[in-house]
């Protein structure tokens, strides 16, 4: 046993040197708790602590002194009495002599809230069965494939009758079939890492390597991801590398000095969210955070990470409160900028098919694309500008929309500037903002009509798609993090029809190559008429690789039915309506589609041909060429 421990110590000396340099991307294999022979070896980084002791179930919480390696600042002790499922903490005598019971920052499991003690846990050996999914991802171009994301808060999607949240075993049984039924291609979870306060929604973390015990065991989440892949569904997880929970018994000022946080108290304190900012320029913090990302990718086979609050990481003046310019006199957080480039470079080198997604609200910094070209190196960026403009527009009285039509169309001007995801996310349905359904103008019938119109625009506009749970059927109440969704809504015929609409629209999106095949190119869209403000109807085309593969979209933003409405078309021939938001099965009043349109040789703007059809009040239609002559325009 002593020989085994000595081997581990020798290995750890090399690993600790790499940790200090910021290049150890598997630092959880060094720090934390690890089984050795019959017991466990415990290590924690606390360079300026006067003393650190291990306390837990195995010693009646009395404390075992740990030894410090002066070079690395890592404290270590071997405990032969420790066993799996025991709880433990570190008792840290900080630099000023104050004693605080602290969490293990590298724990892979914690006790259930409100406690924050780490639990000794061993991952069971798993033989993954998702090789076909992984192989298919390696061969596919993520930019030229459909991506329609269902955003979920795991504990409020559905709960048991006694109010207990679903575990991932429960979610595997019910959520995955629902995703299949609703025709989503991906699911994205709000943070699943350990956090002590439910109302933070997981955005103020304490355990960067631990699935929250609120959601079950890590093995259950592994099984969930595997089952998603077997059903052709990708899994994304939100991750928060910019700031963390302020609780004194967690990460803040761990050894009594600025350890994970900035030395400058103004930079360390996050006033906006009541949390603490990581010092992203510190090598040990870089090792910690990048190791966390790698851990989630490799242990759980997740397909992507959405990095939260990127603006807070790359701008010194993003927060509320005092700020100081960088050494160049600007507002760029240079440490955060270079950390994100490093993060993306490391992930892409190790896992080129894992998607890195940024939630970033400004337009000053290139976010997606090659790092060599000056960007942060993400694959996708949430298009917050599109989301804000669109929701303002749909909340507006239709009488006013003609004067604000650019809110609807402005995104076409910059749609190729980044690789965008169009988010209608959780942030838009809380804190008095009202649900998407409740935002819509007019009476209940008109609200559903506009919601169908909005989702059609979401699906047909260039960019990948994201919709928050409950919005698929038009839940009227705001989302509540501590209650399940209003599933009773589906007893109402209009809500049920709205859910059917979303499912069929999602299927339509997956089947129509024109909606995603050329999405990384400006050729994917052609505006037919964005200037019809008097009637407030927008028309445009989405195009695939083949000339005959295109769709014509018409969105009517007024409660007035537009009959004999003219639309310019590129080729003579016939055009068939393949989508109409006002069909009776979707909650509308139409019992049959518009007749097939025969083009007429009449000039319409840039087109030599036009068709005439009816666009429903507050509705949207999509037409597809049926029999056209592409040689004659």
Coordinates of C-alpha atoms in Angstrom, one line a residue:
X1 CA 0.0 0.0 0.0
X2 CA 2.8 2.4 0.8
X3 CA 4.4 1.7 -2.6
X4 CA 1.1 2.6 -4.3
X5 CA 0.8 5.8 -2.4
X6 CA 4.4 6.7 -3.2
X7 CA 3.7 6.2 -6.9
X8 CA 0.7 8.4 -6.7
X9 CA 2.8 11.1 -5.0
X10 CA 5.5 11.0 -7.7
X11 CA 2.8 11.3 -10.4
X12 CA 1.2 14.2 -8.6
X13 CA 4.4 16.2 -8.4
X14 CA 4.5 16.4 -12.1
X15 CA 0.8 17.0 -12.4
X16 CA 1.0 19.8 -9.9
X17 CA 3.7 21.6 -11.9
X18 CA 1.5 21.5 -15.0
X19 CA -1.4 22.7 -12.9
X20 CA 0.5 25.7 -11.7
X21 CA 1.4 26.5 -15.4
X22 CA -2.3 26.6 -16.4
X23 CA -1.8 23.6 -18.7
X24 CA -3.3 20.7 -16.7
X25 CA -6.7 20.0 -18.3
X26 CA -7.3 16.9 -16.2
X27 CA -6.6 18.5 -12.8
X28 CA -9.5 16.7 -11.1
X29 CA -7.3 13.6 -11.4
X30 CA -4.8 15.3 -9.1
X31 CA -7.0 17.3 -6.7
X32 CA -10.1 16.1 -4.9
X33 CA -10.5 12.6 -3.4
X34 CA -9.2 9.4 -5.0
X35 CA -9.4 5.8 -4.0
X36 CA -6.0 4.3 -3.2
X37 CA -5.9 0.8 -1.9
X38 CA -8.4 0.5 0.9
X39 CA -8.8 4.2 1.5
X40 CA -8.7 7.6 -0.2
X41 CA -6.1 10.3 -0.8
X42 CA -7.4 13.8 -0.4
X43 CA -5.8 16.9 -2.0
X44 CA -6.8 20.6 -2.0
X45 CA -5.2 23.7 -3.4
X46 CA -5.0 26.4 -0.7
X47 CA -1.5 28.0 -1.0
X48 CA -1.9 30.7 1.6
X49 CA -3.7 28.7 4.3
X50 CA -2.0 28.4 7.6
X51 CA -3.4 24.9 8.2
X52 CA -5.9 22.5 6.5
X53 CA -7.6 19.5 8.1
X54 CA -9.8 16.8 6.6
X55 CA -13.1 16.3 8.4
X56 CA -15.8 13.8 7.6
X57 CA -18.0 10.8 8.5
X58 CA -14.9 8.7 8.7
X59 CA -13.4 10.6 11.7
X60 CA -16.5 11.9 13.4
X61 CA -15.7 15.3 11.9
X62 CA -12.8 15.8 14.3
X63 CA -10.1 16.6 11.7
X64 CA -7.0 15.0 10.3
X65 CA -4.1 17.4 9.6
X66 CA -3.0 17.6 6.0
X67 CA 0.5 18.2 4.8
X68 CA 1.4 21.0 2.5
X69 CA 3.6 21.0 -0.5
X70 CA 5.2 24.4 -0.4
X71 CA 5.9 24.6 -4.1
X72 CA 2.4 24.0 -5.3
X73 CA 0.4 25.1 -2.3
X74 CA -1.5 21.7 -2.4
X75 CA -2.4 20.0 0.9
X76 CA -2.6 16.2 1.1
X77 CA -3.6 13.4 3.4
X78 CA -4.3 9.7 3.1
X79 CA -7.2 8.3 5.0
X80 CA -7.5 4.5 5.1
X81 CA -10.9 4.6 6.9
X82 CA -12.7 6.7 4.3
X83 CA -15.2 4.7 2.2
X84 CA -17.6 5.4 -0.6
X85 CA -20.7 7.6 0.3
X86 CA -18.9 9.2 3.3
X87 CA -19.4 12.9 3.5
X88 CA -16.4 15.3 4.0
X89 CA -15.2 18.9 4.0
X90 CA -11.9 20.7 4.5
X91 CA -11.4 22.8 7.7
X92 CA -9.2 25.7 6.5
X93 CA -7.3 28.0 8.8
X94 CA -7.0 30.9 6.5
X95 CA -4.2 33.4 6.1
X96 CA -5.5 35.6 8.9
X97 CA -6.1 32.7 11.3
X98 CA -9.8 32.5 10.7
X99 CA -11.1 28.9 10.5
X100 CA -13.8 28.0 7.9
X101 CA -15.2 24.7 6.8
X102 CA -14.9 24.7 3.0
X103 CA -16.2 22.4 0.2
X104 CA -13.9 20.3 -2.0
X105 CA -13.8 22.3 -5.2
X106 CA -13.0 19.1 -7.1
X107 CA -15.7 16.9 -5.6
X108 CA -17.7 14.9 -8.2
X109 CA -20.7 14.6 -5.9
X110 CA -22.3 16.6 -3.0
X111 CA -24.9 15.8 -0.5
X112 CA -28.4 17.1 -1.2
X113 CA -29.3 20.7 -0.4
X114 CA -29.1 22.5 1.8
X115 CA -25.9 20.7 2.9
X116 CA -22.7 21.3 0.9
X117 CA -20.5 18.5 2.1
X118 CA -18.8 16.4 -0.6
X119 CA -19.7 12.8 -1.0
X120 CA -17.1 10.1 -1.9
X121 CA -18.4 8.6 -5.2
X122 CA -17.0 6.2 -7.7
X123 CA -18.2 6.3 -11.3
X124 CA -19.4 2.8 -12.2
X125 CA -17.7 1.3 -15.2
X126 CA -19.8 2.1 -18.3
X127 CA -19.6 0.6 -21.7
X128 CA -21.1 3.3 -23.9
X129 CA -23.4 2.3 -26.8
X130 CA -23.5 5.6 -28.7
X131 CA -20.7 5.0 -31.1
X132 CA -22.9 5.3 -34.1
X133 CA -24.1 8.7 -33.0
X134 CA -20.5 9.9 -32.4
X135 CA -19.3 8.5 -35.7
X136 CA -22.1 10.2 -37.6
X137 CA -21.2 13.5 -35.9
X138 CA -17.6 13.2 -37.0
X139 CA -18.7 12.8 -40.6
X140 CA -21.3 15.6 -40.7
X141 CA -20.9 19.4 -41.1
X142 CA -22.6 21.0 -38.1
X143 CA -23.2 24.2 -40.0
X144 CA -25.1 22.4 -42.8
X145 CA -27.3 20.3 -40.6
X146 CA -30.6 21.1 -38.8
X147 CA -30.3 22.2 -35.2
X148 CA -33.5 22.8 -33.3
X149 CA -32.9 23.0 -29.5
X150 CA -35.4 22.4 -26.7
X151 CA -34.1 24.4 -23.6
X152 CA -34.9 22.7 -20.3
X153 CA -34.6 23.5 -16.6
X154 CA -34.3 19.9 -15.4
X155 CA -36.1 20.2 -12.1
X156 CA -39.2 22.2 -13.3
X157 CA -40.0 20.4 -16.5
X158 CA -42.0 17.9 -14.6
X159 CA -42.1 16.8 -10.9
X160 CA -43.6 13.9 -8.9
X161 CA -47.0 14.3 -7.1
X162 CA -45.2 14.9 -3.8
X163 CA -43.3 17.8 -5.3
X164 CA -40.0 16.0 -5.7
X165 CA -38.1 16.8 -8.9
X166 CA -37.6 14.2 -11.6
X167 CA -34.3 12.4 -11.5
X168 CA -32.5 11.7 -14.8
X169 CA -33.9 8.2 -14.7
X170 CA -37.4 9.7 -14.7
X171 CA -36.4 12.2 -17.4
X172 CA -35.0 9.4 -19.5
X173 CA -38.4 7.6 -19.3
X174 CA -40.5 10.7 -20.1
X175 CA -38.5 13.6 -21.5
X176 CA -36.7 11.6 -24.3
X177 CA -39.9 10.2 -25.8
X178 CA -41.3 13.7 -25.6
X179 CA -38.3 15.1 -27.5
X180 CA -38.8 12.5 -30.2
X181 CA -42.6 13.2 -30.4
X182 CA -41.9 16.9 -30.7
X183 CA -39.2 16.4 -33.4
X184 CA -36.4 18.3 -31.7
X185 CA -32.8 17.6 -32.7
X186 CA -31.1 18.7 -29.5
X187 CA -31.8 19.4 -25.9
X188 CA -30.0 22.1 -23.8
X189 CA -30.0 22.0 -20.0
X190 CA -29.6 25.0 -17.9
X191 CA -26.7 24.3 -15.6
X192 CA -26.7 20.9 -14.0
X193 CA -23.6 21.4 -11.9
X194 CA -24.0 21.6 -8.1
X195 CA -25.5 24.8 -6.8
X196 CA -27.0 25.5 -3.4
X197 CA -29.7 28.0 -4.3
X198 CA -32.5 26.8 -6.7
X199 CA -33.5 30.3 -7.6
X200 CA -30.1 30.9 -9.2
X201 CA -31.3 28.3 -11.8
X202 CA -27.8 26.8 -11.6
X203 CA -26.0 30.0 -12.7
X204 CA -24.2 30.4 -9.4
X205 CA -22.2 27.2 -9.0
X206 CA -20.1 25.6 -6.3
X207 CA -19.3 22.2 -7.8
X208 CA -17.7 22.5 -11.3
X209 CA -17.2 18.7 -11.5
X210 CA -20.4 17.5 -9.8
X211 CA -23.8 16.8 -11.2
X212 CA -26.3 18.4 -8.7
X213 CA -27.5 15.6 -6.4
X214 CA -30.9 17.2 -6.8
X215 CA -31.0 15.5 -10.2
X216 CA -29.9 12.0 -9.3
X217 CA -26.5 10.3 -9.7
X218 CA -23.9 10.9 -12.4
X219 CA -24.5 7.4 -13.7
X220 CA -28.1 8.3 -14.3
X221 CA -27.1 11.3 -16.3
X222 CA -24.7 9.2 -18.4
X223 CA -27.5 6.8 -19.2
X224 CA -29.8 9.8 -20.1
X225 CA -27.2 11.2 -22.6
X226 CA -26.7 7.7 -24.1
X227 CA -30.4 7.3 -24.5
X228 CA -30.7 10.7 -26.2
X229 CA -27.9 9.7 -28.7
X230 CA -29.7 6.4 -29.4
X231 CA -32.7 8.5 -30.3
X232 CA -30.7 10.8 -32.5
X233 CA -30.9 13.7 -30.0
X234 CA -27.8 15.8 -29.1
X235 CA -27.2 17.1 -25.6
X236 CA -25.9 20.6 -24.7
X237 CA -25.2 21.8 -21.1
X238 CA -24.9 25.4 -19.9
X239 CA -21.7 26.2 -18.0
X240 CA -20.7 29.2 -16.0
X241 CA -16.9 29.9 -16.1
X242 CA -17.1 33.6 -15.4
X243 CA -18.5 33.8 -11.9
X244 CA -19.5 31.6 -9.0
X245 CA -21.5 31.4 -5.8
X246 CA -20.6 33.9 -3.1
X247 CA -21.3 31.6 -0.1
X248 CA -18.4 31.7 2.4
X249 CA -18.2 27.9 2.8
X250 CA -17.6 27.4 -0.9
X251 CA -15.0 28.9 -3.3
X252 CA -14.7 32.6 -2.4
X253 CA -11.4 33.6 -0.7
X254 CA -10.7 29.9 -0.1
X255 CA -7.5 30.3 1.8
X256 CA -8.3 33.7 3.1
X257 CA -6.7 35.5 0.2
X258 CA -7.8 36.1 -3.4
X259 CA -7.3 32.6 -4.7
X260 CA -9.9 31.9 -7.4
X261 CA -11.0 35.5 -7.7
X262 CA -9.3 38.8 -8.8
X263 CA -7.1 40.6 -6.3
X264 CA -8.8 43.8 -7.2
X265 CA -12.0 43.7 -5.1
X266 CA -14.0 45.7 -7.7
X267 CA -13.1 43.2 -10.3
X268 CA -13.7 40.2 -8.0
X269 CA -17.2 41.3 -6.9
X270 CA -20.0 40.8 -9.4
X271 CA -22.6 43.3 -8.4
X272 CA -25.1 42.4 -11.1
X273 CA -25.6 38.9 -9.9
X274 CA -24.4 39.0 -6.3
X275 CA -21.5 36.6 -7.0
X276 CA -17.7 36.4 -7.4
X277 CA -15.8 36.7 -10.6
X278 CA -13.0 34.2 -11.5
X279 CA -9.5 35.6 -12.1
X280 CA -9.4 34.3 -15.6
X281 CA -5.7 35.2 -16.1
X282 CA -4.5 33.0 -13.2
X283 CA -3.0 29.8 -14.5
X284 CA -4.4 27.6 -11.8
X285 CA -7.9 29.0 -12.5
X286 CA -7.5 28.2 -16.2
X287 CA -6.5 24.6 -15.3
X288 CA -9.5 24.4 -13.0
X289 CA -12.1 25.7 -15.5
X290 CA -10.8 23.9 -18.7
X291 CA -10.6 20.7 -16.7
X292 CA -14.2 21.1 -15.7
X293 CA -15.3 21.5 -19.4
X294 CA -13.2 18.5 -20.4
X295 CA -14.7 16.5 -17.6
X296 CA -18.3 17.1 -18.7
X297 CA -17.5 16.3 -22.3
X298 CA -15.6 13.1 -21.6
X299 CA -17.5 11.7 -18.6
X300 CA -20.9 12.4 -20.0
X301 CA -20.4 12.4 -23.8
X302 CA -22.2 15.8 -24.1
X303 CA -22.3 17.3 -27.6
X304 CA -21.8 20.9 -26.7
X305 CA -21.3 23.5 -24.0
X306 CA -23.1 26.8 -23.9
X307 CA -20.8 29.3 -22.1
X308 CA -23.0 31.7 -20.1
X309 CA -22.5 35.4 -19.7
X310 CA -19.6 35.9 -22.1
X311 CA -20.0 39.7 -22.0
X312 CA -19.2 39.7 -18.3
X313 CA -16.0 37.9 -19.1
X314 CA -14.7 40.1 -21.9
X315 CA -15.7 43.6 -20.8
X316 CA -14.5 45.3 -17.7
X317 CA -17.4 47.7 -17.7
X318 CA -20.2 45.1 -18.2
X319 CA -21.0 45.0 -14.5
X320 CA -22.9 47.6 -12.4
X321 CA -20.4 49.5 -10.3
X322 CA -16.9 51.0 -10.5
X323 CA -14.4 49.6 -13.1
X324 CA -10.9 50.4 -14.2
X325 CA -9.5 50.4 -17.7
X326 CA -7.0 47.8 -18.8
X327 CA -3.3 48.8 -19.3
X328 CA -4.2 49.9 -22.9
X329 CA -6.8 52.3 -21.6
X330 CA -9.8 50.3 -22.9
X331 CA -12.7 48.3 -21.5
X332 CA -11.6 44.9 -22.8
X333 CA -11.0 42.3 -20.1
X334 CA -7.9 40.9 -21.8
X335 CA -7.6 38.0 -19.3
X336 CA -11.1 36.9 -20.1
X337 CA -10.7 37.3 -23.8
X338 CA -7.5 35.2 -24.0
X339 CA -8.9 32.6 -21.6
X340 CA -11.9 32.0 -23.9
X341 CA -9.6 31.7 -26.9
X342 CA -7.5 29.2 -24.9
X343 CA -10.6 27.3 -23.8
X344 CA -12.0 26.9 -27.3
X345 CA -8.6 26.0 -28.7
X346 CA -8.1 23.2 -26.1
X347 CA -11.6 21.8 -26.5
X348 CA -11.4 21.9 -30.3
X349 CA -8.0 20.2 -30.4
X350 CA -9.3 17.3 -28.1
X351 CA -12.9 17.2 -29.3
X352 CA -13.3 18.9 -32.7
X353 CA -17.0 17.8 -33.0
X354 CA -18.1 19.2 -29.6
X355 CA -19.9 22.5 -30.2
X356 CA -18.9 25.6 -28.2
X357 CA -21.8 28.1 -27.9
X358 CA -21.6 31.6 -26.5
X359 CA -24.3 33.6 -24.8
X360 CA -23.0 37.0 -25.7
X361 CA -25.1 40.2 -26.0
X362 CA -22.7 42.7 -27.7
X363 CA -21.5 43.1 -31.3
X364 CA -18.1 44.6 -30.6
X365 CA -16.1 41.4 -30.4
X366 CA -16.0 38.6 -33.0
X367 CA -17.3 35.5 -31.2
X368 CA -17.4 32.7 -33.8
X369 CA -14.9 31.7 -36.4
X370 CA -11.2 31.1 -36.4
X371 CA -9.1 32.3 -33.4
X372 CA -6.4 33.1 -36.0
X373 CA -8.7 35.8 -37.4
X374 CA -9.2 37.4 -34.0
X375 CA -12.4 35.8 -32.8
X376 CA -13.0 34.0 -29.5
X377 CA -13.3 30.7 -31.4
X378 CA -16.8 29.7 -30.6
X379 CA -18.9 27.6 -33.1
X380 CA -22.2 29.5 -32.4
X381 CA -23.4 32.6 -30.8
X382 CA -26.9 33.4 -29.4
X383 CA -28.4 36.2 -31.5
X384 CA -29.7 38.4 -28.7
X385 CA -30.3 41.3 -31.1
X386 CA -32.7 39.3 -33.2
X387 CA -34.5 38.1 -30.1
X388 CA -34.9 41.6 -28.6
X389 CA -36.1 43.1 -31.9
X390 CA -38.5 40.3 -32.7
X391 CA -40.2 40.2 -29.3
X392 CA -40.6 44.0 -29.3
X393 CA -42.2 43.7 -32.7
X394 CA -44.7 40.9 -31.8
X395 CA -45.7 42.7 -28.6
X396 CA -46.7 45.8 -30.7
X397 CA -50.2 46.7 -31.8
X398 CA -50.3 45.8 -35.5
X399 CA -51.4 49.4 -36.3
X400 CA -47.9 50.5 -35.3
X401 CA -46.0 47.7 -37.0
X402 CA -45.8 49.4 -40.3
X403 CA -43.7 52.1 -38.7
X404 CA -41.3 49.7 -37.0
X405 CA -41.0 47.1 -39.8
X406 CA -37.2 47.2 -39.6
X407 CA -37.4 45.4 -36.2
X408 CA -38.6 42.4 -38.3
X409 CA -36.1 42.8 -41.1
X410 CA -32.9 44.3 -39.6
X411 CA -31.4 40.9 -38.8
X412 CA -31.0 40.1 -42.5
X413 CA -28.4 42.8 -42.6
X414 CA -26.0 41.1 -40.2
X415 CA -27.1 37.4 -40.3
X416 CA -23.8 36.2 -41.7
X417 CA -21.6 38.2 -39.3
X418 CA -21.5 35.3 -36.9
X419 CA -22.8 31.7 -36.8
X420 CA -26.0 32.4 -35.0
X421 CA -28.5 30.5 -32.8
X422 CA -31.9 32.3 -32.6
X423 CA -32.9 32.0 -28.9
X424 CA -36.4 32.3 -27.4
X425 CA -35.0 31.3 -24.1
X426 CA -35.8 31.1 -20.4
X427 CA -34.6 34.7 -19.8
X428 CA -37.5 36.0 -21.9
X429 CA -40.3 34.4 -19.8
X430 CA -39.4 35.4 -16.2
X431 CA -39.2 38.4 -13.9
X432 CA -42.4 40.0 -15.2
X433 CA -41.5 39.8 -18.9
X434 CA -44.5 37.5 -19.4
X435 CA -44.5 34.2 -21.3
X436 CA -44.1 34.3 -25.1
X437 CA -47.9 33.6 -25.4
X438 CA -48.7 36.5 -23.1
X439 CA -46.5 38.9 -25.0
X440 CA -48.5 38.5 -28.1
X441 CA -51.0 41.3 -29.0
X442 CA -54.7 40.9 -28.9
X443 CA -57.3 38.4 -27.6
X444 CA -56.5 34.7 -27.0
X445 CA -57.2 33.6 -30.5
X446 CA -55.0 36.3 -32.0
X447 CA -52.3 35.5 -29.5
X448 CA -52.1 31.9 -30.7
X449 CA -52.2 33.0 -34.3
X450 CA -49.2 35.3 -33.8
X451 CA -47.3 32.7 -31.8
X452 CA -47.7 30.3 -34.8
X453 CA -46.5 33.2 -37.0
X454 CA -43.5 33.9 -34.7
X455 CA -42.4 30.2 -34.6
X456 CA -42.7 30.0 -38.4
X457 CA -40.4 33.0 -38.7
X458 CA -38.0 31.4 -36.1
X459 CA -37.9 28.2 -38.2
X460 CA -37.5 29.9 -41.6
X461 CA -35.0 32.7 -40.6
X462 CA -31.4 31.8 -41.1
X463 CA -29.8 30.5 -37.9
X464 CA -30.2 27.5 -35.6
X465 CA -33.2 27.4 -33.3
X466 CA -33.9 27.4 -29.6
X467 CA -37.2 27.4 -27.7
X468 CA -37.7 27.2 -23.9
X469 CA -39.9 24.5 -22.5
X470 CA -43.6 25.2 -22.2
X471 CA -43.5 27.7 -25.0
X472 CA -44.2 24.9 -27.5
X473 CA -47.8 24.8 -26.4
X474 CA -48.2 28.5 -25.5
X475 CA -48.1 28.3 -21.7
X476 CA -49.6 31.6 -20.6
X477 CA -48.1 31.8 -17.2
X478 CA -44.5 32.8 -16.6
X479 CA -42.0 30.0 -15.9
X480 CA -41.6 29.2 -12.2
X481 CA -38.3 27.5 -11.3
X482 CA -39.8 25.7 -8.3
X483 CA -42.9 24.3 -10.0
X484 CA -43.4 22.0 -12.9
X485 CA -44.7 23.3 -16.2
X486 CA -48.5 23.9 -16.6
X487 CA -49.1 20.5 -18.2
X488 CA -52.8 21.0 -17.4
X489 CA -52.9 23.6 -20.3
X490 CA -52.9 20.7 -22.7
X491 CA -56.5 19.8 -21.7
X492 CA -57.4 23.0 -23.6
X493 CA -58.0 22.5 -27.3
X494 CA -56.0 25.6 -28.4
X495 CA -53.0 24.7 -26.3
X496 CA -53.1 21.1 -27.6
X497 CA -53.4 22.3 -31.2
X498 CA -50.4 24.7 -30.5
X499 CA -48.3 21.8 -29.3
X500 CA -49.3 19.8 -32.5
X501 CA -48.3 22.8 -34.6
X502 CA -44.9 23.1 -33.0
X503 CA -44.2 19.3 -33.4
X504 CA -45.2 19.4 -37.1
X505 CA -43.2 22.7 -37.7
X506 CA -40.2 21.0 -36.2
X507 CA -40.6 18.0 -38.5
X508 CA -41.1 20.3 -41.5
X509 CA -37.8 22.0 -40.6
X510 CA -35.9 18.8 -40.4
X511 CA -37.3 17.6 -43.8
X512 CA -36.7 20.8 -45.8
X513 CA -33.1 21.0 -46.8
X514 CA -33.6 24.6 -48.0
X515 CA -33.9 25.6 -44.4
X516 CA -30.4 24.5 -43.4
X517 CA -28.3 23.2 -46.3
X518 CA -26.6 26.5 -47.2
X519 CA -27.0 28.2 -43.8
X520 CA -23.4 29.1 -43.6
X521 CA -23.6 31.1 -46.8
X522 CA -25.5 34.3 -47.7
X523 CA -27.0 32.3 -50.6
X524 CA -29.3 30.6 -48.1
X525 CA -31.7 33.5 -48.2
X526 CA -33.1 35.9 -50.8
X527 CA -35.4 38.8 -49.9
X528 CA -38.4 39.1 -52.1
X529 CA -40.0 42.1 -50.5
X530 CA -39.0 43.7 -47.2
X531 CA -40.5 47.1 -48.0
X532 CA -44.3 46.3 -47.9
X533 CA -44.8 48.2 -44.7
X534 CA -48.3 49.4 -45.7
X535 CA -49.6 45.9 -45.7
X536 CA -47.0 44.7 -43.2
X537 CA -46.2 41.5 -45.1
X538 CA -42.6 40.1 -45.3
X539 CA -41.7 37.8 -48.1
X540 CA -38.4 36.0 -48.7
X541 CA -36.9 32.7 -50.0
X542 CA -34.8 30.1 -48.3
X543 CA -32.6 28.0 -50.7
X544 CA -30.9 24.7 -50.8
X545 CA -28.1 23.5 -53.1
X546 CA -30.2 22.5 -56.0
X547 CA -31.9 25.3 -58.0
X548 CA -35.3 23.7 -57.6
X549 CA -34.9 23.4 -53.9
X550 CA -36.3 26.6 -52.4
X551 CA -39.1 27.8 -50.2
X552 CA -41.1 31.0 -50.4
X553 CA -42.2 32.4 -47.0
X554 CA -44.9 35.1 -46.5
X555 CA -45.6 36.5 -43.0
X556 CA -48.6 38.7 -42.5
X557 CA -48.2 40.9 -39.4
X558 CA -51.7 42.4 -39.4
X559 CA -55.2 41.0 -38.5
X560 CA -56.2 41.7 -42.1
X561 CA -56.4 38.8 -44.6
X562 CA -54.4 39.6 -47.7
X563 CA -56.3 38.2 -50.7
X564 CA -54.8 38.1 -54.2
X565 CA -51.5 39.0 -52.6
X566 CA -48.7 39.2 -55.1
X567 CA -45.3 37.5 -54.6
X568 CA -42.4 37.7 -56.9
X569 CA -41.0 34.2 -58.0
X570 CA -37.7 33.3 -59.7
X571 CA -39.1 30.9 -62.3
X572 CA -42.3 30.4 -64.3
X573 CA -44.5 27.4 -63.3
X574 CA -46.6 26.3 -60.5
X575 CA -46.2 26.7 -56.7
X576 CA -47.8 24.7 -54.0
X577 CA -48.6 25.8 -50.5
X578 CA -46.9 23.4 -48.1
X579 CA -47.4 25.3 -44.8
X580 CA -50.2 27.4 -43.5
X581 CA -50.4 28.5 -39.8
X582 CA -54.2 29.0 -40.0
X583 CA -55.1 25.4 -40.6
X584 CA -57.9 24.1 -38.4
X585 CA -55.7 21.3 -37.0
X586 CA -53.3 24.0 -35.6
X587 CA -56.1 26.0 -34.0
X588 CA -56.9 28.2 -36.9
X589 CA -60.1 28.4 -39.1
X590 CA -58.9 27.2 -42.5
X591 CA -60.1 23.7 -43.6
X592 CA -58.0 23.5 -46.8
X593 CA -54.8 25.0 -48.2
X594 CA -54.6 27.7 -50.9
X595 CA -55.0 26.5 -54.4
X596 CA -51.8 25.8 -56.4
X597 CA -50.5 29.0 -57.9
X598 CA -49.6 29.4 -61.6
X599 CA -47.1 32.1 -62.2
X600 CA -47.8 35.1 -64.4
X601 CA -45.3 36.9 -66.7
X602 CA -45.6 40.2 -64.9
X603 CA -42.7 42.2 -63.4
X604 CA -42.6 42.3 -59.6
X605 CA -39.5 44.2 -58.3
X606 CA -36.5 42.2 -59.4
X607 CA -38.6 39.2 -60.7
X608 CA -40.1 38.6 -64.1
X609 CA -42.8 36.3 -62.7
X610 CA -45.3 36.6 -59.9
X611 CA -48.0 34.5 -58.2
X612 CA -51.2 35.5 -56.4
X613 CA -52.4 33.9 -53.3
X614 CA -54.1 34.5 -49.9
X615 CA -52.1 35.2 -46.8
X616 CA -54.1 34.7 -43.6
X617 CA -54.6 37.4 -41.1
X618 CA -51.7 37.3 -38.6
X619 CA -50.7 34.1 -40.4
X620 CA -47.8 32.7 -42.3
X621 CA -47.6 30.5 -45.4
X622 CA -44.8 28.7 -47.1
X623 CA -44.9 27.7 -50.8
X624 CA -42.7 25.3 -52.7
X625 CA -42.1 25.0 -56.5
X626 CA -44.1 22.1 -57.9
X627 CA -43.5 22.3 -61.6
X628 CA -41.1 25.1 -62.8
X629 CA -38.9 25.9 -65.7
X630 CA -35.6 26.8 -64.3
X631 CA -34.2 27.6 -67.8
X632 CA -36.6 30.5 -68.2
X633 CA -36.8 33.3 -65.8

